[in-house]
PDB file of C-alpha atoms in Angstrom:
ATOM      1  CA  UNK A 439       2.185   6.637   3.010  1.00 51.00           C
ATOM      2  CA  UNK A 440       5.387   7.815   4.188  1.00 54.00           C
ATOM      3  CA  UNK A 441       8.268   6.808   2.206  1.00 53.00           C
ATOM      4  CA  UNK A 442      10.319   5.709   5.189  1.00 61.00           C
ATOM      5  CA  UNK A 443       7.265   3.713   6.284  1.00 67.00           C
ATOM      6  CA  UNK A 444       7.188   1.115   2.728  1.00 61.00           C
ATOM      7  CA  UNK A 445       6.965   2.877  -0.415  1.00 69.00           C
ATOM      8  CA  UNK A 446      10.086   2.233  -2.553  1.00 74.00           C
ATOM      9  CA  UNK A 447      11.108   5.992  -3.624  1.00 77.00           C
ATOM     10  CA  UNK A 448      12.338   3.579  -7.035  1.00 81.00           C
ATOM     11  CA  UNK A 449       8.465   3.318  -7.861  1.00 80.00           C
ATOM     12  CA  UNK A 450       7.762   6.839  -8.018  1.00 79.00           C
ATOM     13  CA  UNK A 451       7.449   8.369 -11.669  1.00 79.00           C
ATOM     14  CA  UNK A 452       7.456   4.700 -12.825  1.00 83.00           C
ATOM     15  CA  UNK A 453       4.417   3.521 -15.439  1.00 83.00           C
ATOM     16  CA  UNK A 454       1.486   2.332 -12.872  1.00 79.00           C
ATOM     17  CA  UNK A 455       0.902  -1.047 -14.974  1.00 82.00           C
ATOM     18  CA  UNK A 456       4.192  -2.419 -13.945  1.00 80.00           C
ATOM     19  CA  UNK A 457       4.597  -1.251 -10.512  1.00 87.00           C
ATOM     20  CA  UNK A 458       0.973  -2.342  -9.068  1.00 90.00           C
ATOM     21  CA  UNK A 459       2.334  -5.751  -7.219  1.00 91.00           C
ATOM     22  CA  UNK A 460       5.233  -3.889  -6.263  1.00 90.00           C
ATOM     23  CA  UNK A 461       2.804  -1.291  -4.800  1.00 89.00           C
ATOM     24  CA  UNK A 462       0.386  -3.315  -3.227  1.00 92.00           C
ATOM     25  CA  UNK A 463       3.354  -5.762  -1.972  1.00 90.00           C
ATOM     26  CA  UNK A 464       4.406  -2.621  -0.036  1.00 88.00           C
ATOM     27  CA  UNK A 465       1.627  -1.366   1.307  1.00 89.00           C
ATOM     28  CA  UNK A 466       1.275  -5.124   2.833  1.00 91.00           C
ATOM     29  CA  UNK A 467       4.058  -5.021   3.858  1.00 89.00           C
ATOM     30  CA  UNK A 468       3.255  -0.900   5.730  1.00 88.00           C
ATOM     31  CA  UNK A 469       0.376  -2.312   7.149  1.00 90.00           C
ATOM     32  CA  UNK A 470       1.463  -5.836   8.696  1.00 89.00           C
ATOM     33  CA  UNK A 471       4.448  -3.994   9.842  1.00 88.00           C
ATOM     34  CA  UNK A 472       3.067  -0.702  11.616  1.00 90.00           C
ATOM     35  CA  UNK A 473      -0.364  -1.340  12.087  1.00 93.00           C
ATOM     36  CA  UNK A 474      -0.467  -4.636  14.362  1.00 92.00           C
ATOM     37  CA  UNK A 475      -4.130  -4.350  14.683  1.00 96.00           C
ATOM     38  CA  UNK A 476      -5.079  -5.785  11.915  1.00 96.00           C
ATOM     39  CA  UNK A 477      -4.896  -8.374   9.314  1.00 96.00           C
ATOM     40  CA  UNK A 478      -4.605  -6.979   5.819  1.00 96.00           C
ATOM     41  CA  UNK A 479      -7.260  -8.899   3.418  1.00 97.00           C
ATOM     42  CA  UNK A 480      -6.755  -7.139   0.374  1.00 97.00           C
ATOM     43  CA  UNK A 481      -4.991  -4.093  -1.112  1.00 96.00           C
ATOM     44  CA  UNK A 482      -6.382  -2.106  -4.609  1.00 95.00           C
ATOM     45  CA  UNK A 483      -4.174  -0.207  -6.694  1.00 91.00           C
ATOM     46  CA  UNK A 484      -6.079   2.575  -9.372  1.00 90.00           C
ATOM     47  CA  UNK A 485      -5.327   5.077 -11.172  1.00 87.00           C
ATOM     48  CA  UNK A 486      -6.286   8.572  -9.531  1.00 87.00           C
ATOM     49  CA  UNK A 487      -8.046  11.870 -11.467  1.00 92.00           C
ATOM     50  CA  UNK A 488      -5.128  13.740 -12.630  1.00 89.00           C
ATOM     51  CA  UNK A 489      -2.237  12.227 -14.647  1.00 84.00           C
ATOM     52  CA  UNK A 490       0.471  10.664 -11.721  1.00 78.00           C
ATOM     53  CA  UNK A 491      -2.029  10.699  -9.396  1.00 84.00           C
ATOM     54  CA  UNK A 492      -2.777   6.901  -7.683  1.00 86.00           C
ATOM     55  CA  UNK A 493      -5.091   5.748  -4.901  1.00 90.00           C
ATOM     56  CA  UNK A 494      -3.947   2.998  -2.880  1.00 90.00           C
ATOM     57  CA  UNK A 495      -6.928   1.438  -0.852  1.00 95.00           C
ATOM     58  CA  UNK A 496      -6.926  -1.574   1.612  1.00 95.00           C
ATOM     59  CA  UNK A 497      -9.196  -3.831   2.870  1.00 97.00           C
ATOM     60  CA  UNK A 498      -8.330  -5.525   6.191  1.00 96.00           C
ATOM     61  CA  UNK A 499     -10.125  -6.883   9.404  1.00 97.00           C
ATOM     62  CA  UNK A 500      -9.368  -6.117  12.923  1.00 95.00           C
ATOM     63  CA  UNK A 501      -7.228  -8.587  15.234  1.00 94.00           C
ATOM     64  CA  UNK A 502      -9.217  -9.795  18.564  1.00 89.00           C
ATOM     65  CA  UNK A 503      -7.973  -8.575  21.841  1.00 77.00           C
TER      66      UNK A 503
END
């Protein structure tokens, strides 16, 4: 995600157990915002492979017309 588009710079370097609501809250927030064809259903927040390193994964369906 771009920062400009939803991610609060504030979370970055911060401990991934507290910042997950904050996380997916954005990411919600990215989606509903920029993304008007869809309607977000669910977001996932993990850990990624290397220490830092997150994946941020949504599930959504798409809007009718």
């Amino acid at each position: 995600m771009e920062r400009t588009k939803g991610l609060d710079p504030a979370l970055i370097g911060s401990p991934l157990p507290e910042s997950v609501e904050r996380l997916k809250s954005d990411a919600r927030w990215t989606l509903g915002t920029f993304e008007p064809r869809v309607t977000v259903t669910g977001i996932n927040v993990i850990s990624g492979d290397s220490p830092g390193d997150i994946i941020v994964t949504a599930e959504f369906t798409e809007k009718e017309g």
